[in-house]
Short mmCIF file of C-alpha atoms in Angstrom, two decimals:
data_model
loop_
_atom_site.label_atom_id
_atom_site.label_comp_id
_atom_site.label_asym_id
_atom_site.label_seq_id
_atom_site.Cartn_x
_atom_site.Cartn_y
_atom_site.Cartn_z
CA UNK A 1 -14.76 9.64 3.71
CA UNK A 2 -10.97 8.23 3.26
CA UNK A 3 -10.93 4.26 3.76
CA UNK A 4 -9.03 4.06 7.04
CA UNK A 5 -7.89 0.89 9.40
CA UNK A 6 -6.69 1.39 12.89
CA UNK A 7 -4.13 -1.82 13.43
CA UNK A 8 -3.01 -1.75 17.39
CA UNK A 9 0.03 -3.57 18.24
CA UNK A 10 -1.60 -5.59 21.05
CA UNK A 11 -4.07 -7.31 18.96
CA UNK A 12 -2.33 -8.24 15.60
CA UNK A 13 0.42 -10.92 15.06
CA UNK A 14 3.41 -10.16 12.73
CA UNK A 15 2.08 -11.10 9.44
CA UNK A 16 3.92 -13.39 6.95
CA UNK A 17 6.62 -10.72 4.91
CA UNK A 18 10.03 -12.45 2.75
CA UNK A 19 12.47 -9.29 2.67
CA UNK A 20 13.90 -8.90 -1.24
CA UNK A 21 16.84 -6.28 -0.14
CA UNK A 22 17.77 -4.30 3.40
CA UNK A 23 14.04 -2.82 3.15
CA UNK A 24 12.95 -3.72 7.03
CA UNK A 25 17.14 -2.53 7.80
CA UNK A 26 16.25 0.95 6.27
CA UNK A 27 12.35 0.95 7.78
CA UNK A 28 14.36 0.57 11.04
CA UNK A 29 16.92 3.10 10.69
CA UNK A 30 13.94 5.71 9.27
CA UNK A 31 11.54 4.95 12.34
CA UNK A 32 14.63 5.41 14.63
CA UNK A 33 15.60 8.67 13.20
CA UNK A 34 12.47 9.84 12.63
CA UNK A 35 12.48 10.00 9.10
CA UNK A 36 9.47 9.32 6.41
CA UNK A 37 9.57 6.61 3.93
CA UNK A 38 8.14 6.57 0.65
CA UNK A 39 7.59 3.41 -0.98
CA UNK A 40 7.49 2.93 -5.18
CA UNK A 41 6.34 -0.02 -6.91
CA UNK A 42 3.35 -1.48 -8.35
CA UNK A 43 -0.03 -2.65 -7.53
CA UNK A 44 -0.28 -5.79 -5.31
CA UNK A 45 3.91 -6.51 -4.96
CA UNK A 46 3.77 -6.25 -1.27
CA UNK A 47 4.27 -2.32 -0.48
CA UNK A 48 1.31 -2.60 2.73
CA UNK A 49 2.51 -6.34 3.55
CA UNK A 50 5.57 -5.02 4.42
CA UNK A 51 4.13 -1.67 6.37
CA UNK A 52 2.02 -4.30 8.25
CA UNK A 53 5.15 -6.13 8.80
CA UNK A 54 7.35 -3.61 10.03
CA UNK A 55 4.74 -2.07 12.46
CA UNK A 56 3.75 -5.63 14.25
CA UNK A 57 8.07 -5.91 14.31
CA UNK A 58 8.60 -2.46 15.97
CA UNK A 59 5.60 -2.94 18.16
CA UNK A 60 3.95 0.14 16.72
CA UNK A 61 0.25 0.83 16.12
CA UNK A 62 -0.69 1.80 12.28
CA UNK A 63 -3.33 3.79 10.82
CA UNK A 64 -3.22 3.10 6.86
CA UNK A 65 -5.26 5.31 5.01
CA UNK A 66 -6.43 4.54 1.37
CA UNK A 67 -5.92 7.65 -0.53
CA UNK A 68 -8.04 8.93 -3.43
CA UNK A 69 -9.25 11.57 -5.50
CA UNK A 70 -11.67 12.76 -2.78
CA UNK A 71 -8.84 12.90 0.16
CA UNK A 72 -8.40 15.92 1.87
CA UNK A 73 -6.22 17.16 4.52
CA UNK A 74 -9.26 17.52 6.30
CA UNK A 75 -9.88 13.99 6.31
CA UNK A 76 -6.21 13.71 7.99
CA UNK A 77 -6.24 16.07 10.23
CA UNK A 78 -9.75 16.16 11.51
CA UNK A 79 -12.71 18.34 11.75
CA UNK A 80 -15.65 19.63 14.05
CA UNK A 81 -18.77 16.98 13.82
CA UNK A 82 -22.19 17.75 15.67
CA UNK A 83 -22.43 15.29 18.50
CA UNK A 84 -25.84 15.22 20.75
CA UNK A 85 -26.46 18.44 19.68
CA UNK A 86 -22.79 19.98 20.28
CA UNK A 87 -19.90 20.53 17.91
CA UNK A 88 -16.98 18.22 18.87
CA UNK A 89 -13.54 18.02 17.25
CA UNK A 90 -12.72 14.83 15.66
CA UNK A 91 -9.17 13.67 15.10
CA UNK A 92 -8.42 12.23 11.77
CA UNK A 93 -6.50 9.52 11.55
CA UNK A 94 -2.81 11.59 10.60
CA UNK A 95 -3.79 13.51 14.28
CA UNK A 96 -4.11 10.29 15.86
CA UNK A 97 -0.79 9.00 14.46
CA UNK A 98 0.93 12.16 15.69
CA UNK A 99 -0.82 11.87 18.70
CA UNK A 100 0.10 8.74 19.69
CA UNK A 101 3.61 8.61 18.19
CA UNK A 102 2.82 5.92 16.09
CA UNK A 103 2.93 4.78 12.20
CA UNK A 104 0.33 6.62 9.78
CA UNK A 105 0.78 4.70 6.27
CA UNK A 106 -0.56 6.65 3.20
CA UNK A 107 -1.36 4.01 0.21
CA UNK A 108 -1.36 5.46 -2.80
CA UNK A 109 -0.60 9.10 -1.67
CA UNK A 110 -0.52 10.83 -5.05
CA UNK A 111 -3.97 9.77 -5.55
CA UNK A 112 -5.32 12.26 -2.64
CA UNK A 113 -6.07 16.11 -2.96
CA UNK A 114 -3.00 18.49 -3.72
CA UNK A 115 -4.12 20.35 0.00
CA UNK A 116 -2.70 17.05 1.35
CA UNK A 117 0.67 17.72 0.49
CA UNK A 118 1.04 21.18 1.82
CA UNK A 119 0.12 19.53 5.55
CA UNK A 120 2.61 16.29 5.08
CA UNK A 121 5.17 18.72 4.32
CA UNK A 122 6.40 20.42 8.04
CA UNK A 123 6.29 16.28 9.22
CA UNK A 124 8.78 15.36 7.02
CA UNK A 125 11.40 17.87 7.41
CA UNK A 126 13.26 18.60 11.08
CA UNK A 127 10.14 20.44 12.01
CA UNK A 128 7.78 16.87 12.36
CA UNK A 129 4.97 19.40 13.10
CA UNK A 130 1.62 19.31 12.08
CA UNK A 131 -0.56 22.32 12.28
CA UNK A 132 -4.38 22.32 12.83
CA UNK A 133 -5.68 25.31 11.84
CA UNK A 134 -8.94 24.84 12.88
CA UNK A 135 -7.74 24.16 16.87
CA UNK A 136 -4.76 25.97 16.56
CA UNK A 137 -2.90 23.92 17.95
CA UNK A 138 0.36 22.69 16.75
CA UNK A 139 1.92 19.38 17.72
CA UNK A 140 5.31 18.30 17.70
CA UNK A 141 5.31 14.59 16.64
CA UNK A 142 7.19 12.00 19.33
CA UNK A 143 9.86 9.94 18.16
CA UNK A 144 7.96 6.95 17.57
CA UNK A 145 5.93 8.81 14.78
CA UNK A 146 6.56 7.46 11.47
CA UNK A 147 5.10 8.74 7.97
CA UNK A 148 5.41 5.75 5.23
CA UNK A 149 3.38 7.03 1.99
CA UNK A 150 3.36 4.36 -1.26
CA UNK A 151 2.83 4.95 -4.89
CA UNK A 152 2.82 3.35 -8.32
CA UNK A 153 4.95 5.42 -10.43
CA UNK A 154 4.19 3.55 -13.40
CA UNK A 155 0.59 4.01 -13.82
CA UNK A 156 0.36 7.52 -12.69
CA UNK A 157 -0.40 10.09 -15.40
CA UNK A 158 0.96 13.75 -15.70
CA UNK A 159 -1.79 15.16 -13.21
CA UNK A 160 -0.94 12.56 -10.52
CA UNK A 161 2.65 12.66 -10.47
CA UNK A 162 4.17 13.25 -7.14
CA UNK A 163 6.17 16.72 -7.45
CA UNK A 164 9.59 16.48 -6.75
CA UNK A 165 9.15 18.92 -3.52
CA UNK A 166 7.26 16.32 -1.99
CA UNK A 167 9.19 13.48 -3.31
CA UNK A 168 12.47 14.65 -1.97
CA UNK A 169 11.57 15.28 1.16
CA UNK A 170 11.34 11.09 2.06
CA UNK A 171 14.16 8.51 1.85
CA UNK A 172 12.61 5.91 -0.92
CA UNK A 173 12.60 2.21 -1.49
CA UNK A 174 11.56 0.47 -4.67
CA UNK A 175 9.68 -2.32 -4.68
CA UNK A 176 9.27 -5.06 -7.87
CA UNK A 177 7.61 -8.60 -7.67
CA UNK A 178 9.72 -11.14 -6.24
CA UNK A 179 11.69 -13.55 -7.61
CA UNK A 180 9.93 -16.41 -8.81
CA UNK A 181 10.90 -19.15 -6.27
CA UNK A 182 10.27 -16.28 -3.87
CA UNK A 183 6.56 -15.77 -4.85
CA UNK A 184 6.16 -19.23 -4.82
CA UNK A 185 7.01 -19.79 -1.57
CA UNK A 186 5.20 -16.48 -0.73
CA UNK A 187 1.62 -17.22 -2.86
CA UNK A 188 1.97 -21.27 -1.01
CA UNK A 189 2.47 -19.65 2.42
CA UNK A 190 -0.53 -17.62 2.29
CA UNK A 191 -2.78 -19.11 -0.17
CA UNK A 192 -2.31 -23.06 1.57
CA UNK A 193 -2.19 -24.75 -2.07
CA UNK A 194 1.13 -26.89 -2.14
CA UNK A 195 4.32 -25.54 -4.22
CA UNK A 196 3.75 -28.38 -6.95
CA UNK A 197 0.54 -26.47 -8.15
CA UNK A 198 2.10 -22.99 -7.33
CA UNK A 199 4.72 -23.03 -9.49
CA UNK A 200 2.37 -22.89 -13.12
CA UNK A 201 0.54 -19.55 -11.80
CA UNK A 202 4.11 -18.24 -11.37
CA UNK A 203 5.09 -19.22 -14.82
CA UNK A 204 1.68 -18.04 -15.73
CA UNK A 205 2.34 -14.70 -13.75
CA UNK A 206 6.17 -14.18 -15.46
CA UNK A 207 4.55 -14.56 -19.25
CA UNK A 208 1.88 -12.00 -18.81
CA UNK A 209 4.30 -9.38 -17.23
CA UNK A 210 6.80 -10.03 -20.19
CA UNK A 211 3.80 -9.35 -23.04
CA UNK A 212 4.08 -6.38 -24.81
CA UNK A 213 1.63 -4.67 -27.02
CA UNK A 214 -1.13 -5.77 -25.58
CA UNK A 215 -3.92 -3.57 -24.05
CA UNK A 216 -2.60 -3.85 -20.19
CA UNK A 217 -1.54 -1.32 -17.64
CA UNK A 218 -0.15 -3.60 -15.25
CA UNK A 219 0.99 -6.94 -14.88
CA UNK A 220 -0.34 -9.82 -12.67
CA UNK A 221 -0.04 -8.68 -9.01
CA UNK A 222 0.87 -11.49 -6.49
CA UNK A 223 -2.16 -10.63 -4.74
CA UNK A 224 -3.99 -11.63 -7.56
CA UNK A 225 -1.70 -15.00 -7.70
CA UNK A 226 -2.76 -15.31 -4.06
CA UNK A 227 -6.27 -15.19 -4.49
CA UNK A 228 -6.24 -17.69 -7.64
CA UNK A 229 -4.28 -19.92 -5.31
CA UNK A 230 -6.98 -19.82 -2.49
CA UNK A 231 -9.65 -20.50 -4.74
CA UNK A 232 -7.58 -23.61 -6.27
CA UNK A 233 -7.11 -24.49 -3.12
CA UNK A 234 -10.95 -24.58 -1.55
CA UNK A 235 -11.87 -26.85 -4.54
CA UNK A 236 -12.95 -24.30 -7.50
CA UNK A 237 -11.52 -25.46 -11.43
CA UNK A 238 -8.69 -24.61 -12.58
CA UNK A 239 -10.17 -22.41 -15.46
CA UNK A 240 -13.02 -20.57 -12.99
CA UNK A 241 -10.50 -19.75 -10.41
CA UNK A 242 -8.20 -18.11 -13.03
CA UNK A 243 -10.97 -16.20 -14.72
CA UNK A 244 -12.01 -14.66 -11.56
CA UNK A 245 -8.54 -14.20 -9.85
CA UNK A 246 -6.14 -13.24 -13.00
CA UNK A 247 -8.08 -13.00 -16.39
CA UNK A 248 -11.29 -10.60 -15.45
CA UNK A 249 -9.30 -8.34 -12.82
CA UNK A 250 -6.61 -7.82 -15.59
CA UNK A 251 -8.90 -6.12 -18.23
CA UNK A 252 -12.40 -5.19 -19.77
CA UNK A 253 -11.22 -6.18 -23.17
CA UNK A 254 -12.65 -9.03 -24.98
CA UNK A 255 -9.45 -9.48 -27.04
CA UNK A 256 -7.12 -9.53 -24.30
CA UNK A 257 -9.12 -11.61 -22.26
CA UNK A 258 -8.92 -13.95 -25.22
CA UNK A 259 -4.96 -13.63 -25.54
CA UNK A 260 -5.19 -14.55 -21.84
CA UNK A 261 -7.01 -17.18 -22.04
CA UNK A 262 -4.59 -19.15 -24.76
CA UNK A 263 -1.89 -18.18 -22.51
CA UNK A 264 -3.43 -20.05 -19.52
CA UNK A 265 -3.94 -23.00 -22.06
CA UNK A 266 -0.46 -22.90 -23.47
CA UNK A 267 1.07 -22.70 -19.40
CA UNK A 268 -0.79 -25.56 -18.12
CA UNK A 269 -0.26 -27.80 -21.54
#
């Protein structure tokens, strides 16, 4: 089953988003023209904040789906399920986007099965179709339908590298971690622990995403700044809050747990 959540537009507030560039300028002109957007970046710099954002702004619902290996267009588009002893057709959640004319965000899209890209394609070209072979039916998406779709292009490997047929079919944004007075402000906003105390898991953050040679795939995500914030914040040590928020999400290593560990020591004096 594909981890999906159903956000509707009457029930959510517009959740706390800093813009870096013209991103929400270009989200708008996309959803007005009915355009896709992919978003690049990596893990935890604010890619489904800003989805989140956008939709609450243009008053849209959103269905983000969490893609992985197991994703199939199926699991998009829908399929037959036995219901009190008859078969019923179930829309998935890209049906009910297309459906409704509203935002369907796909998180991490490389990660899902290649049959998923063969059914994005007619919605992001002047067709905005999508076929359902099983119905036969074939729906023209509304103007308020929007496809976003995210990835990390620097941790994918050969296999799960988006193919530039796919790729060039969206308008694309890159996204990077922010500034660090920006995350600051951004990791005291949602976190509630005051800028004073902020401002070392920043330096912390900008020291472990400058190392090099040691055994990491990816830097410290403000996510993960967020979380060691909140934990500061409710009253848990310094050291414990870091070792569960930064240090043991970060690897499985002993030694680079280790190197981490000095570096927390050598950032807080």
């Amino acid at each position: 089953m594909n981890a999906m959540t159903d956000m509707k537009p009457e029930t959510r507030q517009i959740p706390h988003y800093r813009p870096a560039g013209n991103e929400i300028a270009l989200f708008e002109m996309a959803h007005a023209n009915g355009l896709p957007l992919l978003l690049k970046g990596p893990t935890g710099c604010g890619k489904t904040r800003f989805v989140e954002y956008m939709a609450a702004r243009l008053g849209r619902r959103l269905y983000t789906v969490a893609c992985h290996d197991d994703l199939s267009a199926a699991d998009l588009i829908g399929r037959y399920l036995l219901r009190g002893g008859a078969t019923e057709w179930v829309d998935g959640p890209l049906t009910r986007a297309v459906r409704e004319g509203a935002i369907c965000y796909l998180d991490e899209v490389v990660e899902a099965r290649k049959d998923v890209a063969v059914v994005l394609h007619p919605l992001t070209d002047d067709r905005r179709t999508l076929m359902i072979d099983r119905t036969g039916e074939e729906l023209k998406a509304p103007p308020g339908f929007m496809l976003v779709a995210s990835y990390n292009p620097g941790y994918q490997n050969v296999l799960k590298r988006m193919k530039p047929s796919t790729r060039q079919r969206f308008l694309s944004a890159s996204f990077d971690f922010p500034d660090p007075a920006t995350e600051q402000a951004v990791v005291a906003q949602e976190s509630g622990l005051d800028l004073a105390r902020t401002a070392p898991l920043i330096r912390l953050a900008g020291r472990i995403r400058a190392l090099s040679g040691m055994d990491l795939e990816e830097g410290v995500s403000t996510r993960l700044l967020i979380y060691a914030a909140t934990l500061i914040a409710g009253g848990m040590g310094l050291d414990d809050a870091l070792e569960a928020a930064v240090i043991e999400p970060l690897t499985d290593d002993a030694d680079v747990r280790t190197a981490l560990r000095d570096l927390v020591a050598t950032t807080w004096g």
